[in-house]
GROMACS .gro file of C-alpha atoms in nm:
model
  398
    1UNK     CA    1   8.262   4.867  -8.476
    2UNK     CA    2   8.260   4.535  -8.288
    3UNK     CA    3   8.307   4.539  -7.913
    4UNK     CA    4   8.487   4.261  -7.728
    5UNK     CA    5   8.296   4.064  -7.465
    6UNK     CA    6   8.614   4.102  -7.258
    7UNK     CA    7   8.500   4.449  -7.166
    8UNK     CA    8   8.287   4.723  -7.325
    9UNK     CA    9   8.587   4.957  -7.344
   10UNK     CA   10   8.796   4.719  -7.560
   11UNK     CA   11   8.727   4.757  -7.929
   12UNK     CA   12   8.842   4.465  -8.142
   13UNK     CA   13   8.891   4.700  -8.437
   14UNK     CA   14   9.145   4.905  -8.240
   15UNK     CA   15   9.519   4.850  -8.261
   16UNK     CA   16   9.693   4.949  -7.939
   17UNK     CA   17  10.035   5.111  -7.950
   18UNK     CA   18  10.163   4.879  -7.673
   19UNK     CA   19  10.015   4.561  -7.529
   20UNK     CA   20  10.171   4.420  -7.213
   21UNK     CA   21  10.101   4.046  -7.211
   22UNK     CA   22  10.168   3.971  -6.846
   23UNK     CA   23  10.203   4.224  -6.570
   24UNK     CA   24  10.471   4.137  -6.317
   25UNK     CA   25  10.804   4.286  -6.218
   26UNK     CA   26  10.952   4.300  -6.571
   27UNK     CA   27  10.653   4.478  -6.728
   28UNK     CA   28  10.613   4.710  -6.430
   29UNK     CA   29  10.979   4.816  -6.437
   30UNK     CA   30  10.962   4.888  -6.810
   31UNK     CA   31  10.641   5.090  -6.774
   32UNK     CA   32  10.787   5.301  -6.491
   33UNK     CA   33  11.104   5.377  -6.687
   34UNK     CA   34  10.908   5.467  -7.000
   35UNK     CA   35  10.698   5.704  -6.792
   36UNK     CA   36  11.005   5.862  -6.631
   37UNK     CA   37  11.141   5.939  -6.979
   38UNK     CA   38  10.805   6.080  -7.099
   39UNK     CA   39  10.771   5.803  -7.356
   40UNK     CA   40  10.409   5.710  -7.288
   41UNK     CA   41  10.233   6.033  -7.378
   42UNK     CA   42   9.944   5.994  -7.622
   43UNK     CA   43   9.993   5.617  -7.653
   44UNK     CA   44   9.711   5.364  -7.629
   45UNK     CA   45   9.813   5.087  -7.391
   46UNK     CA   46   9.652   4.760  -7.287
   47UNK     CA   47   9.767   4.553  -6.988
   48UNK     CA   48   9.652   4.190  -6.976
   49UNK     CA   49   9.710   3.955  -6.682
   50UNK     CA   50   9.503   3.684  -6.510
   51UNK     CA   51   9.564   3.845  -6.168
   52UNK     CA   52   9.432   4.179  -6.045
   53UNK     CA   53   9.768   4.248  -5.873
   54UNK     CA   54   9.594   4.398  -5.573
   55UNK     CA   55   9.787   4.213  -5.303
   56UNK     CA   56  10.148   4.171  -5.195
   57UNK     CA   57  10.242   3.841  -5.360
   58UNK     CA   58  10.621   3.871  -5.389
   59UNK     CA   59  10.928   4.018  -5.221
   60UNK     CA   60  11.170   4.184  -5.463
   61UNK     CA   61  11.526   4.225  -5.337
   62UNK     CA   62  11.854   4.339  -5.489
   63UNK     CA   63  12.196   4.462  -5.383
   64UNK     CA   64  12.347   4.775  -5.530
   65UNK     CA   65  12.580   5.068  -5.478
   66UNK     CA   66  12.389   5.380  -5.372
   67UNK     CA   67  12.505   5.557  -5.689
   68UNK     CA   68  12.353   5.301  -5.924
   69UNK     CA   69  12.053   5.407  -6.131
   70UNK     CA   70  11.836   5.128  -5.994
   71UNK     CA   71  11.859   5.279  -5.644
   72UNK     CA   72  11.799   5.633  -5.763
   73UNK     CA   73  11.504   5.540  -5.986
   74UNK     CA   74  11.332   5.314  -5.734
   75UNK     CA   75  11.419   5.498  -5.413
   76UNK     CA   76  11.056   5.596  -5.356
   77UNK     CA   77  10.955   5.229  -5.370
   78UNK     CA   78  11.233   5.085  -5.153
   79UNK     CA   79  11.067   4.980  -4.831
   80UNK     CA   80  11.364   4.848  -4.635
   81UNK     CA   81  11.741   4.861  -4.668
   82UNK     CA   82  12.005   4.656  -4.486
   83UNK     CA   83  12.367   4.760  -4.455
   84UNK     CA   84  12.494   4.438  -4.294
   85UNK     CA   85  12.459   4.066  -4.353
   86UNK     CA   86  12.482   3.790  -4.093
   87UNK     CA   87  12.708   3.511  -4.211
   88UNK     CA   88  12.743   3.195  -4.006
   89UNK     CA   89  13.049   3.195  -3.775
   90UNK     CA   90  13.153   3.540  -3.901
   91UNK     CA   91  12.892   3.752  -3.726
   92UNK     CA   92  12.758   4.074  -3.872
   93UNK     CA   93  12.948   4.171  -4.185
   94UNK     CA   94  12.918   4.517  -4.348
   95UNK     CA   95  12.801   4.515  -4.708
   96UNK     CA   96  12.956   4.856  -4.784
   97UNK     CA   97  12.983   4.996  -5.044
   98UNK     CA   98  12.672   4.790  -5.128
   99UNK     CA   99  12.337   4.779  -4.953
  100UNK     CA  100  12.058   4.523  -4.979
  101UNK     CA  101  11.717   4.662  -5.074
  102UNK     CA  102  11.361   4.536  -5.052
  103UNK     CA  103  11.057   4.641  -5.256
  104UNK     CA  104  10.710   4.500  -5.188
  105UNK     CA  105  10.539   4.380  -5.504
  106UNK     CA  106  10.215   4.560  -5.414
  107UNK     CA  107  10.398   4.894  -5.406
  108UNK     CA  108  10.535   4.829  -5.754
  109UNK     CA  109  10.194   4.723  -5.885
  110UNK     CA  110  10.022   5.022  -5.723
  111UNK     CA  111  10.269   5.260  -5.886
  112UNK     CA  112  10.171   5.125  -6.228
  113UNK     CA  113   9.803   5.139  -6.132
  114UNK     CA  114   9.839   5.512  -6.062
  115UNK     CA  115   9.981   5.560  -6.411
  116UNK     CA  116   9.705   5.345  -6.562
  117UNK     CA  117   9.439   5.568  -6.411
  118UNK     CA  118   9.625   5.888  -6.497
  119UNK     CA  119   9.682   5.796  -6.863
  120UNK     CA  120   9.350   5.617  -6.907
  121UNK     CA  121   9.494   5.284  -7.017
  122UNK     CA  122   9.289   4.969  -7.067
  123UNK     CA  123   9.319   4.657  -6.850
  124UNK     CA  124   9.193   4.301  -6.895
  125UNK     CA  125   9.190   4.050  -6.610
  126UNK     CA  126   9.230   3.722  -6.796
  127UNK     CA  127   9.505   3.490  -6.923
  128UNK     CA  128   9.683   3.562  -7.248
  129UNK     CA  129   9.627   3.245  -7.448
  130UNK     CA  130   9.872   3.322  -7.725
  131UNK     CA  131  10.103   3.588  -7.865
  132UNK     CA  132  10.165   3.585  -8.240
  133UNK     CA  133  10.167   3.791  -8.559
  134UNK     CA  134  10.046   3.774  -8.918
  135UNK     CA  135  10.066   3.987  -9.231
  136UNK     CA  136   9.884   4.267  -9.049
  137UNK     CA  137  10.103   4.273  -8.739
  138UNK     CA  138  10.136   4.149  -8.381
  139UNK     CA  139   9.843   4.037  -8.171
  140UNK     CA  140   9.740   3.851  -7.860
  141UNK     CA  141   9.454   3.611  -7.805
  142UNK     CA  142   9.260   3.653  -7.480
  143UNK     CA  143   8.935   3.468  -7.409
  144UNK     CA  144   8.938   3.356  -7.771
  145UNK     CA  145   8.947   3.713  -7.904
  146UNK     CA  146   9.221   3.866  -8.120
  147UNK     CA  147   9.353   4.199  -7.989
  148UNK     CA  148   9.617   4.376  -8.197
  149UNK     CA  149   9.912   4.592  -8.092
  150UNK     CA  150  10.187   4.775  -8.277
  151UNK     CA  151  10.417   4.622  -8.016
  152UNK     CA  152  10.352   4.340  -7.771
  153UNK     CA  153  10.572   4.308  -7.463
  154UNK     CA  154  10.550   3.943  -7.364
  155UNK     CA  155  10.640   3.860  -7.002
  156UNK     CA  156  10.420   3.554  -6.955
  157UNK     CA  157  10.556   3.262  -6.756
  158UNK     CA  158  10.795   3.079  -6.992
  159UNK     CA  159  10.776   2.719  -7.102
  160UNK     CA  160  11.102   2.528  -7.137
  161UNK     CA  161  11.210   2.271  -7.390
  162UNK     CA  162  11.313   1.932  -7.258
  163UNK     CA  163  11.669   1.975  -7.124
  164UNK     CA  164  11.936   1.852  -7.360
  165UNK     CA  165  12.243   1.662  -7.246
  166UNK     CA  166  12.437   1.891  -7.012
  167UNK     CA  167  12.130   2.103  -6.932
  168UNK     CA  168  11.939   2.106  -6.603
  169UNK     CA  169  11.593   2.224  -6.502
  170UNK     CA  170  11.511   2.251  -6.131
  171UNK     CA  171  11.327   2.501  -5.911
  172UNK     CA  172  11.387   2.752  -5.638
  173UNK     CA  173  11.072   2.718  -5.430
  174UNK     CA  174  11.007   2.901  -5.106
  175UNK     CA  175  10.764   2.950  -4.822
  176UNK     CA  176  10.802   3.263  -4.611
  177UNK     CA  177  10.623   3.392  -4.303
  178UNK     CA  178  10.607   3.755  -4.207
  179UNK     CA  179  10.614   3.745  -3.829
  180UNK     CA  180  10.578   3.974  -3.531
  181UNK     CA  181  10.804   3.877  -3.242
  182UNK     CA  182  10.745   3.913  -2.872
  183UNK     CA  183  11.113   3.987  -2.807
  184UNK     CA  184  11.317   4.259  -2.974
  185UNK     CA  185  11.508   4.156  -3.287
  186UNK     CA  186  11.875   4.236  -3.245
  187UNK     CA  187  12.037   4.425  -3.531
  188UNK     CA  188  11.732   4.500  -3.752
  189UNK     CA  189  11.973   4.654  -4.005
  190UNK     CA  190  12.122   4.307  -4.063
  191UNK     CA  191  11.975   4.047  -4.298
  192UNK     CA  192  12.053   3.676  -4.327
  193UNK     CA  193  12.078   3.587  -4.693
  194UNK     CA  194  12.181   3.221  -4.674
  195UNK     CA  195  12.156   3.026  -4.348
  196UNK     CA  196  12.203   2.657  -4.425
  197UNK     CA  197  12.165   2.538  -4.066
  198UNK     CA  198  11.830   2.376  -4.139
  199UNK     CA  199  11.734   2.021  -4.234
  200UNK     CA  200  11.824   1.953  -4.596
  201UNK     CA  201  11.574   1.666  -4.647
  202UNK     CA  202  11.751   1.542  -4.959
  203UNK     CA  203  11.768   1.887  -5.119
  204UNK     CA  204  11.967   2.209  -5.077
  205UNK     CA  205  11.767   2.417  -4.829
  206UNK     CA  206  11.836   2.749  -4.659
  207UNK     CA  207  11.675   3.028  -4.463
  208UNK     CA  208  11.647   3.397  -4.546
  209UNK     CA  209  11.568   3.647  -4.270
  210UNK     CA  210  11.476   4.006  -4.358
  211UNK     CA  211  11.402   4.218  -4.047
  212UNK     CA  212  11.151   4.493  -4.120
  213UNK     CA  213  11.171   4.645  -3.771
  214UNK     CA  214  11.283   4.551  -3.421
  215UNK     CA  215  10.975   4.325  -3.390
  216UNK     CA  216  10.881   4.221  -3.746
  217UNK     CA  217  11.061   4.016  -4.010
  218UNK     CA  218  11.017   3.793  -4.313
  219UNK     CA  219  11.156   3.445  -4.243
  220UNK     CA  220  11.169   3.230  -4.555
  221UNK     CA  221  11.263   2.867  -4.615
  222UNK     CA  222  11.401   2.816  -4.965
  223UNK     CA  223  11.466   2.492  -5.151
  224UNK     CA  224  11.684   2.430  -5.457
  225UNK     CA  225  11.570   2.108  -5.619
  226UNK     CA  226  11.347   1.921  -5.862
  227UNK     CA  227  11.065   1.884  -5.606
  228UNK     CA  228  10.875   2.200  -5.511
  229UNK     CA  229  10.857   2.293  -5.143
  230UNK     CA  230  10.502   2.304  -5.005
  231UNK     CA  231  10.368   2.501  -4.710
  232UNK     CA  232  10.296   2.177  -4.524
  233UNK     CA  233  10.655   2.056  -4.560
  234UNK     CA  234  10.797   2.397  -4.466
  235UNK     CA  235  10.579   2.460  -4.161
  236UNK     CA  236  10.771   2.259  -3.901
  237UNK     CA  237  11.110   2.392  -4.005
  238UNK     CA  238  10.986   2.751  -4.008
  239UNK     CA  239  10.834   2.714  -3.662
  240UNK     CA  240  11.147   2.554  -3.517
  241UNK     CA  241  11.379   2.811  -3.673
  242UNK     CA  242  11.172   3.109  -3.562
  243UNK     CA  243  11.133   2.982  -3.205
  244UNK     CA  244  11.507   2.913  -3.186
  245UNK     CA  245  11.614   3.258  -3.310
  246UNK     CA  246  11.325   3.487  -3.216
  247UNK     CA  247  11.116   3.315  -2.950
  248UNK     CA  248  10.737   3.345  -2.940
  249UNK     CA  249  10.587   3.499  -3.252
  250UNK     CA  250  10.266   3.580  -3.437
  251UNK     CA  251  10.232   3.496  -3.807
  252UNK     CA  252  10.106   3.802  -3.997
  253UNK     CA  253  10.132   3.699  -4.362
  254UNK     CA  254  10.260   3.423  -4.587
  255UNK     CA  255  10.456   3.420  -4.913
  256UNK     CA  256  10.474   3.114  -5.136
  257UNK     CA  257  10.651   3.106  -5.471
  258UNK     CA  258  10.854   2.912  -5.723
  259UNK     CA  259  11.123   3.031  -5.965
  260UNK     CA  260  11.273   2.816  -6.242
  261UNK     CA  261  11.646   2.749  -6.212
  262UNK     CA  262  11.724   2.631  -6.562
  263UNK     CA  263  11.973   2.652  -6.843
  264UNK     CA  264  11.738   2.473  -7.082
  265UNK     CA  265  11.610   2.657  -7.388
  266UNK     CA  266  11.287   2.853  -7.355
  267UNK     CA  267  11.012   2.794  -7.612
  268UNK     CA  268  10.993   3.129  -7.791
  269UNK     CA  269  10.890   3.210  -8.146
  270UNK     CA  270  11.083   3.474  -8.339
  271UNK     CA  271  10.795   3.716  -8.387
  272UNK     CA  272  10.825   4.058  -8.541
  273UNK     CA  273  10.697   4.338  -8.315
  274UNK     CA  274  10.701   4.110  -8.006
  275UNK     CA  275  10.955   4.198  -7.735
  276UNK     CA  276  11.026   3.941  -7.466
  277UNK     CA  277  11.067   4.050  -7.105
  278UNK     CA  278  11.163   3.894  -6.773
  279UNK     CA  279  11.195   3.518  -6.747
  280UNK     CA  280  11.105   3.480  -7.116
  281UNK     CA  281  11.415   3.683  -7.196
  282UNK     CA  282  11.646   3.468  -6.979
  283UNK     CA  283  11.670   3.734  -6.708
  284UNK     CA  284  11.662   3.480  -6.424
  285UNK     CA  285  12.014   3.378  -6.324
  286UNK     CA  286  11.998   2.997  -6.344
  287UNK     CA  287  12.210   2.913  -6.039
  288UNK     CA  288  12.051   3.156  -5.792
  289UNK     CA  289  11.708   3.261  -5.920
  290UNK     CA  290  11.797   3.631  -5.888
  291UNK     CA  291  11.620   3.835  -6.154
  292UNK     CA  292  11.494   4.175  -6.035
  293UNK     CA  293  11.809   4.373  -6.110
  294UNK     CA  294  11.852   4.200  -6.447
  295UNK     CA  295  11.495   4.293  -6.534
  296UNK     CA  296  11.560   4.656  -6.440
  297UNK     CA  297  11.875   4.669  -6.655
  298UNK     CA  298  11.694   4.510  -6.950
  299UNK     CA  299  11.413   4.765  -6.915
  300UNK     CA  300  11.675   5.041  -6.924
  301UNK     CA  301  11.813   4.901  -7.251
  302UNK     CA  302  11.466   4.894  -7.407
  303UNK     CA  303  11.394   5.251  -7.298
  304UNK     CA  304  11.714   5.374  -7.464
  305UNK     CA  305  11.609   5.207  -7.789
  306UNK     CA  306  11.253   5.342  -7.772
  307UNK     CA  307  11.376   5.694  -7.692
  308UNK     CA  308  11.550   5.706  -8.030
  309UNK     CA  309  11.245   5.600  -8.232
  310UNK     CA  310  11.006   5.824  -8.420
  311UNK     CA  311  10.713   5.585  -8.374
  312UNK     CA  312  10.636   5.276  -8.161
  313UNK     CA  313  10.607   5.073  -8.483
  314UNK     CA  314  10.983   5.086  -8.538
  315UNK     CA  315  11.093   4.886  -8.232
  316UNK     CA  316  11.235   4.543  -8.311
  317UNK     CA  317  11.456   4.323  -8.096
  318UNK     CA  318  11.631   4.000  -8.193
  319UNK     CA  319  11.509   3.677  -8.037
  320UNK     CA  320  11.712   3.632  -7.714
  321UNK     CA  321  11.912   3.322  -7.639
  322UNK     CA  322  12.058   3.189  -7.317
  323UNK     CA  323  12.404   3.312  -7.225
  324UNK     CA  324  12.694   3.094  -7.341
  325UNK     CA  325  12.980   3.265  -7.157
  326UNK     CA  326  13.191   3.143  -6.867
  327UNK     CA  327  12.930   3.237  -6.608
  328UNK     CA  328  12.676   3.022  -6.792
  329UNK     CA  329  12.930   2.739  -6.771
  330UNK     CA  330  12.964   2.791  -6.394
  331UNK     CA  331  12.584   2.793  -6.365
  332UNK     CA  332  12.559   2.466  -6.556
  333UNK     CA  333  12.802   2.292  -6.319
  334UNK     CA  334  12.625   2.416  -6.007
  335UNK     CA  335  12.281   2.327  -6.143
  336UNK     CA  336  12.401   1.973  -6.212
  337UNK     CA  337  12.528   1.943  -5.854
  338UNK     CA  338  12.206   2.083  -5.705
  339UNK     CA  339  12.000   1.831  -5.904
  340UNK     CA  340  12.212   1.516  -5.886
  341UNK     CA  341  12.406   1.569  -5.562
  342UNK     CA  342  12.193   1.812  -5.360
  343UNK     CA  343  12.368   1.723  -5.033
  344UNK     CA  344  12.678   1.894  -5.176
  345UNK     CA  345  12.496   2.225  -5.224
  346UNK     CA  346  12.512   2.321  -4.857
  347UNK     CA  347  12.889   2.260  -4.842
  348UNK     CA  348  12.957   2.460  -5.158
  349UNK     CA  349  12.757   2.764  -5.053
  350UNK     CA  350  12.891   2.757  -4.696
  351UNK     CA  351  13.248   2.741  -4.826
  352UNK     CA  352  13.176   3.030  -5.058
  353UNK     CA  353  13.035   3.249  -4.781
  354UNK     CA  354  13.298   3.148  -4.527
  355UNK     CA  355  13.611   3.177  -4.742
  356UNK     CA  356  13.529   3.457  -4.987
  357UNK     CA  357  13.468   3.821  -4.892
  358UNK     CA  358  13.095   3.896  -4.922
  359UNK     CA  359  13.134   4.183  -5.170
  360UNK     CA  360  13.336   3.956  -5.397
  361UNK     CA  361  13.062   3.693  -5.371
  362UNK     CA  362  12.798   3.947  -5.473
  363UNK     CA  363  13.008   4.075  -5.764
  364UNK     CA  364  13.055   3.713  -5.872
  365UNK     CA  365  12.679   3.657  -5.861
  366UNK     CA  366  12.638   3.979  -6.064
  367UNK     CA  367  12.886   3.831  -6.316
  368UNK     CA  368  13.123   4.125  -6.271
  369UNK     CA  369  13.435   3.943  -6.151
  370UNK     CA  370  13.738   3.882  -6.371
  371UNK     CA  371  13.848   3.535  -6.476
  372UNK     CA  372  14.143   3.563  -6.237
  373UNK     CA  373  13.907   3.645  -5.951
  374UNK     CA  374  13.690   3.350  -6.051
  375UNK     CA  375  13.987   3.113  -6.024
  376UNK     CA  376  14.068   3.247  -5.676
  377UNK     CA  377  13.707   3.190  -5.570
  378UNK     CA  378  13.697   2.832  -5.698
  379UNK     CA  379  14.033   2.761  -5.533
  380UNK     CA  380  13.862   2.815  -5.197
  381UNK     CA  381  13.585   2.562  -5.265
  382UNK     CA  382  13.577   2.184  -5.261
  383UNK     CA  383  13.664   2.085  -5.616
  384UNK     CA  384  13.534   1.727  -5.614
  385UNK     CA  385  13.166   1.800  -5.692
  386UNK     CA  386  13.263   2.046  -5.968
  387UNK     CA  387  13.505   1.798  -6.127
  388UNK     CA  388  13.235   1.531  -6.114
  389UNK     CA  389  12.984   1.771  -6.275
  390UNK     CA  390  13.241   1.867  -6.540
  391UNK     CA  391  13.310   1.501  -6.620
  392UNK     CA  392  12.936   1.437  -6.653
  393UNK     CA  393  12.898   1.742  -6.878
  394UNK     CA  394  13.185   1.639  -7.106
  395UNK     CA  395  13.072   1.277  -7.123
  396UNK     CA  396  12.722   1.385  -7.230
  397UNK     CA  397  12.820   1.631  -7.498
  398UNK     CA  398  12.636   1.592  -7.825
   0.00000   0.00000   0.00000
């Protein structure tokens, strides 16, 4: 029996039941749901990721009704909840019947780590170089070695094809500081989801503020655009904003990240016994970057399928494709505006938040509004940028 140089516990002659190629939110959510349904007993599992996942590297947030499964299932991981949102010129606005929830990435990772130790799973800290299959079955390549699995769940960072005419590929990049304030934070049960009263600098830029207590908060500058925001470029705006709203502060931690905002096609091969998760499965909403709730719902779908199988070898899922419905059309128009006329982004979002009731906005972002409701929403926005984007889209059809 040959033993992989990746680790003495990994036998190259062994075929794992499940291999998780990539270990972020999507894989973690699926693992937790499989465990909750007792679908991991007596399975050999390998988790492969280049990071150890031993630090808090992301902030996961979502809005939901308290009766939704996502709240019930993840209640023990929810670290903070806000019942109100601060919207410019409108003051504190109740989110009821929804609430806005926050989960720290380290808490999610640690929950999976507990299961890993309890079940005795294997873990490799290295990049996954490739995911493929052959006449024998599915496999991954890590450090030049082939490791086989009955099923491979692939949630690696996706690569996109060059955007076609009418497609757009930009980024949501952000730099956030967790701060401790000298003065008390008013209304710690109120979050600021989109404050556009910051310098735009040729992009669409906004602030998020998530109070964690009466003296601590995450303040995050976010940019929608083709150029990625750096810590150096964000520093002055973050300092000015925090001093203006919260006075003297101490910086406790920093969060830097980048999410693709794209309706371009992802480079995926149609591989038997390989199930795509997260961004690779188009679970990031192109126009906003929201993904956590979509990942949870996709994990729930996979668990229902797996629960009805006699063996892990039976699971097969069709190659996913980007949505082509009306919400995808709306996303395409907004993405075009954010890329080609970024100065219009602030006006569009401010109009949306000012003129449309917040719960309707959130249902719209969840793609749960009716077409009639959509028309009422667009009637309250400036039409010119959307008509321009529509003309550009039609004139570039192939």
